[in-house]
Amino acid sequence: MDLALIAQHVVNGLMLGLIYALVAVGFTLFFGVLDIIKFSHGDVLTCGVFTAFAAFLGLQVLGLESKPLILVVIGVLGMAGMAVLGVLIARVLVLPLKGAPALNVLLITLMLGTVLRESIRLFFPDGANPKRFPALLPDWSHSWGRFTLRFDNTVLLITGLLLIVGVQLIIKHTKLGMAIRAVSQDEETAKVMGINFNLVVFITFAIGSALAAFAGLVSGLYYNEITFNMGLLLGAIGFSAAAVGGFGNLYGAIIGGFLFALLQTVGAVLLPFASAYKDVFAFGIIIVIMALKPTGLLGEKETQRV
Amino acid sequence: MNQHPSAPVSCLPALLAVPLGAVFMALSLGSESQGLVFGLLLGGSMGLGLAHHLGWLDRAGCSAAAWPRTFGGAVLVAVAGVCLWFHDDPFVLFLIATVLVYTLACFGLNIQFGFVGVVNFAGASFVGVGCYTAAILTKHTAIPHLLVLLAGGLAAALVGSILLIPVLKTRGHYAALVTIAFALLFKIFLEVNDVMGGPQGLKSSGLKVLGWDFNRDVSLGPFEGSFYLNYVAMILALTVLGFILARRLEESWIGLKLDAVRLDELGGACFGLHVPRWKITAFTIGNFYCGVVGAFFAMMLGYIAPSNFAFGDSLILISIITLGGLGSLWGTVAATAIVILLPEKFQILQEYRFLLYAALVIVILLFRPQGLLPRPLRRYAMLQRDGS
Amino acid sequence: MNASLLSTTRLSRSFGGLMALSELNLEVGRNSILGLIGPNGSGKTTFFNVVTGIYAATSGQVSFDGRDLTSQSPQTVYRAGISRTFQRSRLWLPLSIFDNIIMGDHKHLASGLLFNLFCRRRLKAQLKESLARARELVAIFDPDLADRLFEPVANLPMIARRRIEICRALISSPKLLLLDEPSAGMTREETFSLVDDILEIKQRVDDLTIIIIEHEMSVIERITDRCVVLNFGEKIREGTYQEVTADPQVQQAYLGVD
């Protein structure tokens, strides 16, 4: 096993981990604020990247040439669009079900995910087939021996990490973040303290959904391909990552995301004859971890009140 | 409703409703033109609306609840009647059999989801376990087919119990995680794996019980019918059995304990409730139902493939029990009929199936979360029977 | 000491940095009624939660009827003979009154799959007998409810629900009954009648010890033999109602209680 191959695996793993972590952070934010699992999250990711793709096609028609500009525009549109979608979901589906058993929210968001996914498949032109996502970052690269470091991957990685750090800073050091944390810990007291509960929920959903859109964009740029059901597996992985880290725990979600990517990479290396098994392997390990540490590696937030 | 109603409830309204329903079903199933079916549906809906407005629906409902055995018997006779009516129409018989297959599987899911509150997003995968068990056993062994059905159930129960271990100590969403992961991976695993036939799937032999070959057309004296009549009879018997067991489970001390687990584990624990035991029990029984269904389905179809057991199929099962009303057995029957039969009659719907049912569930959860035929309060029918 | 049914030795429970219970030494005499009072947040419900196994003790011991029950599971505590009500009513709301009450007797309800599915006649006999017992118990607290055992609890007002919770706790004939603010939300008349009902139960049953958390002092005065006052998780005073309320330290803790 030579160094170049290892380095390649590492870069690949980091990219995957970044995508998963971005999705997982969304899951954990939603759980933190509302004690709910929003299963449509993976499909919001798909919507986000398809929105970006549609924007790209639109810009092409308009004749826009500058790739960096296109990238920024579609990125912003995708993220903003999903932020709006996130707020709508919170407003129409999640908040009205606040008193209902948790299973209902689980179900309704799962079904929403299906609606989003099927809508893309049925109504996006030729939605059932994979689409080639444009390469909008310059393809400069530098090689050291047999290891090639690509500029576009590096940019994605750095931007993604900055975003995650940014969200983390917001949560830890701003008033908004404090409001989010207050609502996570004790909704009633937070309301009594004058925090606008609904607003905090909307903002949280907006942030989480925008992150998902970004993750979708990263995925599209990295793999140069998007499909209508890419969100399904990504959502399941993001969910398990958040679970393994401990729901409600931001660091847990990030660690969980990178851990899952690590497991997948290890799995692919150990079982080169069937790379499909890498998913089975990774999920299997996650399930074992959950069996051993039911509240996640870093501990889930306590929600019971006796 | 009082425990001692001042006037005994008549069984007539329920008994009148059943043949009406049967005739409606027969007409709908028999008609070829989509226009006619649409007209029937429209007429049927308006009829139901009128009946509701006049209070007849409520009376029929009370009547059915007061005479559960009579009502159940009447429905059974009606279904058998409809089947015999279509005795030489293999397509309709196959359809009825499919509806019953889904119904029985959903009974199992209702025990898991509606009774004890354990989510199972891999219902179709457990059916798949039963299917593959049957396919393998019938091809490679000479085990009598009734035992193969049993084996399918046991295999699904076994796989389920392995999955359940991480779930027991954790909260609801972890059960969701484990079953979703299983649902996604089951199909992948089968497709990648050539041992189980890979993406092409496996063939299975048809059902043969005590020398009676189910794949032979029925010919009893002057009576002749499609061979699917055999299968319908079998799955009808299995469904009735499954219904009775589920009902007995519900109306017993165990049913009460399952409800307590679902509604408030901690409160239950303070009164000695052993939560993991009941989750295991319900989850296993539910998977057993799915496994038996799967084994039967494999033998009826003669051929199974991984694409039948995708995540989307599990979601259809979930949609059915949500639409019908969580924990409501009759609700499941009604919802299955709607979900399976409508796309068959309206071909346009086929493509939009997943989208429509997902949207329908969303609407139900927002506006009528108790479902079409909400689960009634447990009254221990056996207590009411002799007017205690 | 055999006269005490429940005794805790230096019982402590902390949550992170917060000492909810601090070195609590408490004894409850057999067949007596003990009042547990103190300002909000003084650890009363936490005490119940630790005794019933919902929280593990951080340190110290709980001894019940000669057995060490420290940090046992809630199921074990229940089987030993301790039942409770909750500060915030915890009933299974969609279920009927009968279902809610009889679940309190869970340890006597057959769990066998074969029995429940196939011995229907015997099950029916058990149901009838349980129904009669539940009816008799409810009739003491609320005669009107006794005829309506098959209504969902969710439809009932808070007062009725509290009474049902008490019935649920009593149906298994526990040795120790823990009542957490049973009169919360009740009017004076309802509170009065509640105390009568509890005293009536106490008379009917041979072996019943009660610990009652209350803010309503009239209840404590009428019903309890002794009181324990908690403040910030510590026991600050113990004695009869008169002794305890006369104590200036107790009065200070409550900031103005008469």
XYZ file of C-alpha atoms in Angstrom, chain B residues 63-362:
300
model
C -73.505 -2.231 15.173
C -70.301 -3.757 13.846
C -68.534 -2.944 17.102
C -71.287 -4.520 19.169
C -71.368 -7.700 17.117
C -67.740 -8.172 16.086
C -67.944 -11.882 15.413
C -71.134 -11.622 13.378
C -69.742 -8.725 11.414
C -66.455 -10.494 10.790
C -68.257 -13.610 9.672
C -70.437 -11.608 7.319
C -67.430 -9.918 5.749
C -65.737 -13.281 5.314
C -68.769 -14.720 3.593
C -69.009 -11.627 1.403
C -65.357 -11.821 0.358
C -65.702 -15.518 -0.376
C -68.804 -14.704 -2.387
C -66.996 -12.095 -4.444
C -64.158 -14.538 -5.080
C -66.544 -17.222 -6.248
C -68.269 -14.679 -8.489
C -64.963 -14.135 -10.250
C -64.089 -17.813 -10.223
C -62.767 -17.874 -13.745
C -61.133 -14.474 -13.875
C -57.481 -15.034 -12.949
C -56.655 -11.347 -13.065
C -59.257 -10.303 -10.495
C -58.483 -13.290 -8.290
C -54.789 -12.413 -8.365
C -55.673 -8.882 -7.409
C -57.790 -10.021 -4.475
C -54.995 -12.318 -3.354
C -52.524 -9.423 -3.536
C -54.798 -7.236 -1.446
C -55.009 -9.981 1.181
C -51.232 -10.444 1.104
C -50.641 -6.771 1.810
C -53.375 -6.791 4.440
C -51.793 -9.618 6.375
C -48.360 -8.011 6.189
C -49.862 -4.763 7.418
C -51.513 -6.559 10.324
C -48.009 -7.505 11.354
C -46.793 -3.951 10.970
C -49.765 -2.735 12.957
C -48.804 -4.974 15.834
C -45.355 -3.400 15.760
C -46.274 0.167 15.039
C -49.884 0.550 16.117
C -49.787 -1.586 19.239
C -46.357 -1.269 20.807
C -45.061 1.738 18.893
C -41.894 0.302 17.377
C -41.318 1.762 13.928
C -40.399 -0.649 11.185
C -39.372 0.885 7.911
C -38.276 -2.454 6.523
C -41.607 -4.254 6.331
C -41.088 -5.150 2.701
C -37.630 -6.493 3.508
C -39.040 -8.873 6.095
C -41.582 -10.033 3.563
C -38.586 -10.513 1.299
C -36.878 -12.683 3.890
C -39.936 -14.907 3.881
C -39.970 -14.981 0.084
C -36.363 -15.992 -0.253
C -36.714 -18.597 2.480
C -39.593 -20.171 0.603
C -37.811 -20.010 -2.735
C -34.726 -21.690 -1.357
C -36.565 -24.294 0.704
C -38.921 -25.330 -2.065
C -36.137 -25.591 -4.584
C -33.646 -27.470 -2.483
C -35.651 -29.422 0.069
C -38.769 -31.511 0.244
C -40.173 -29.796 3.307
C -43.972 -29.770 3.205
C -45.201 -26.416 2.036
C -47.228 -25.560 5.090
C -44.041 -25.882 7.071
C -42.303 -23.705 4.528
C -44.813 -20.992 5.306
C -43.968 -21.413 8.947
C -40.255 -21.348 8.160
C -40.660 -18.092 6.289
C -42.252 -16.574 9.332
C -39.560 -17.899 11.627
C -36.767 -16.678 9.378
C -38.190 -13.173 9.335
C -38.673 -13.266 13.089
C -35.072 -14.368 13.549
C -33.608 -11.659 11.344
C -35.791 -9.147 13.125
C -34.591 -10.169 16.528
C -30.989 -9.618 15.474
C -31.838 -6.131 14.317
C -33.742 -5.425 17.447
C -30.880 -5.767 19.898
C -29.466 -2.284 19.349
C -32.957 -0.864 19.328
C -34.049 -2.056 22.725
C -32.029 0.249 24.865
C -32.671 3.283 22.739
C -35.354 5.655 21.692
C -37.796 5.473 18.817
C -35.630 7.139 16.266
C -32.941 4.523 16.611
C -35.410 1.805 15.699
C -36.136 3.957 12.685
C -32.434 4.155 11.861
C -31.847 0.444 12.120
C -34.871 -0.518 10.078
C -34.215 2.135 7.421
C -30.628 0.963 7.118
C -31.851 -2.621 6.830
C -34.430 -1.647 4.229
C -31.867 0.155 2.089
C -29.223 -2.510 2.447
C -31.399 -5.576 2.016
C -31.985 -4.854 -1.636
C -28.350 -3.899 -2.252
C -27.149 -7.041 -0.508
C -29.377 -9.289 -2.582
C -28.420 -7.653 -5.848
C -24.711 -7.833 -5.198
C -24.917 -11.405 -4.024
C -25.105 -14.102 -6.640
C -25.827 -16.799 -4.097
C -29.376 -15.536 -3.840
C -29.853 -15.157 -7.542
C -28.576 -11.611 -7.777
C -30.679 -8.977 -9.504
C -32.485 -11.651 -11.526
C -33.981 -13.160 -8.414
C -35.078 -16.682 -7.746
C -37.737 -19.023 -8.924
C -40.029 -20.705 -6.460
C -42.245 -23.689 -6.839
C -45.979 -23.307 -6.496
C -47.878 -24.235 -3.389
C -48.811 -27.858 -2.873
C -50.677 -28.823 0.245
C -51.497 -32.452 1.050
C -51.316 -33.412 -2.570
C -53.496 -30.560 -3.782
C -51.558 -28.694 -6.440
C -52.406 -25.003 -6.198
C -51.171 -24.338 -9.691
C -53.824 -26.498 -11.274
C -57.122 -25.029 -12.288
C -59.954 -25.990 -10.016
C -62.391 -28.533 -11.311
C -64.904 -29.869 -8.778
C -67.743 -31.536 -10.589
C -69.558 -28.894 -12.618
C -67.628 -26.110 -10.946
C -64.570 -24.820 -12.731
C -62.270 -22.023 -11.755
C -58.893 -20.465 -12.218
C -56.075 -21.929 -10.177
C -55.758 -18.585 -8.410
C -58.882 -19.565 -6.529
C -56.703 -21.959 -4.555
C -54.324 -19.230 -3.587
C -57.069 -16.806 -2.671
C -58.652 -19.400 -0.426
C -55.345 -20.013 1.315
C -54.452 -16.379 1.856
C -57.996 -15.633 2.968
C -57.692 -18.342 5.596
C -54.283 -17.006 6.676
C -55.591 -13.457 6.841
C -58.575 -14.463 8.936
C -56.259 -16.353 11.253
C -53.932 -13.371 11.454
C -56.850 -11.064 12.184
C -58.191 -13.242 14.973
C -54.776 -13.569 16.607
C -54.110 -9.861 16.385
C -57.518 -9.081 17.795
C -57.031 -11.508 20.661
C -53.648 -10.001 21.336
C -55.176 -6.568 21.461
C -58.031 -7.553 23.739
C -55.958 -9.134 26.428
C -53.614 -8.164 29.228
C -50.796 -8.190 26.702
C -52.606 -5.701 24.488
C -52.885 -3.392 27.461
C -49.210 -3.726 28.243
C -48.264 -3.048 24.632
C -50.341 0.125 24.704
C -48.664 1.227 27.911
C -45.260 0.797 26.311
C -46.307 2.814 23.310
C -47.909 5.642 25.260
C -45.556 6.082 28.201
C -42.659 3.732 28.814
C -41.450 5.441 31.944
C -44.882 5.527 33.526
C -45.225 1.867 32.675
C -41.842 1.038 34.135
C -42.954 2.534 37.442
C -45.684 -0.075 37.466
C -43.405 -2.944 36.674
C -43.706 -2.934 32.899
C -40.761 -4.666 31.324
C -40.453 -2.540 28.223
C -37.857 -4.466 26.192
C -39.820 -7.704 26.566
C -42.906 -6.254 24.928
C -41.008 -4.504 22.180
C -39.330 -7.788 21.341
C -42.606 -9.702 21.494
C -44.519 -7.338 19.235
C -41.651 -6.777 16.821
C -41.083 -10.500 16.467
C -44.738 -11.379 16.019
C -45.101 -8.636 13.427
C -42.108 -9.861 11.482
C -43.436 -13.396 11.704
C -46.597 -12.233 9.963
C -44.477 -10.587 7.236
C -42.391 -13.700 6.804
C -45.373 -16.001 6.396
C -46.863 -13.583 3.890
C -43.577 -13.542 2.022
C -43.327 -17.312 1.838
C -46.864 -17.516 0.526
C -46.309 -14.703 -1.955
C -43.205 -16.359 -3.366
C -45.065 -19.576 -3.995
C -47.998 -17.790 -5.533
C -45.873 -15.675 -7.864
C -43.469 -18.471 -8.686
C -40.700 -15.953 -8.986
C -39.193 -13.200 -6.827
C -36.598 -10.497 -7.390
C -34.841 -7.947 -5.151
C -36.598 -5.064 -6.863
C -39.849 -6.135 -5.158
C -38.416 -5.309 -1.769
C -37.134 -1.776 -2.035
C -37.439 0.956 0.526
C -40.354 2.436 -1.381
C -42.342 -0.760 -0.924
C -41.844 -0.596 2.814
C -43.071 2.967 2.717
C -46.228 1.821 0.939
C -46.918 -0.534 3.822
C -46.403 2.302 6.272
C -48.714 4.484 4.196
C -51.410 1.836 4.369
C -51.429 1.481 8.119
C -51.288 5.232 8.615
C -54.128 5.792 6.175
C -56.260 3.103 7.761
C -55.556 4.221 11.285
C -52.650 3.071 13.406
C -53.592 0.012 15.383
C -56.910 -0.365 13.602
C -57.305 -3.780 11.996
C -60.416 -2.993 9.986
C -58.854 0.292 9.010
C -55.940 -1.622 7.549
C -58.312 -3.786 5.530
C -60.024 -0.735 4.068
C -56.803 1.147 3.393
C -55.129 -1.827 1.709
C -58.055 -2.226 -0.624
C -57.848 1.431 -1.587
C -54.073 1.572 -1.967
C -53.737 -1.619 -3.989
C -56.891 -1.519 -6.082
C -56.982 2.110 -7.188
C -53.754 2.099 -9.217
C -54.814 -1.190 -10.771
C -58.017 0.327 -12.036
C -56.596 3.680 -12.967
C -53.457 2.995 -14.899
C -52.374 6.647 -14.844
C -51.969 6.358 -11.127
C -49.379 3.620 -11.356
C -46.546 5.969 -12.182
C -47.561 8.457 -9.516
C -48.228 5.852 -6.831
C -45.440 6.717 -4.429
C -45.996 10.428 -4.789
C -49.729 10.206 -4.274
C -49.627 7.921 -1.287
C -46.915 9.942 0.395
C -48.945 13.100 -0.147
C -52.061 11.346 1.121
C -50.322 10.291 4.305
C -49.141 13.852 4.847
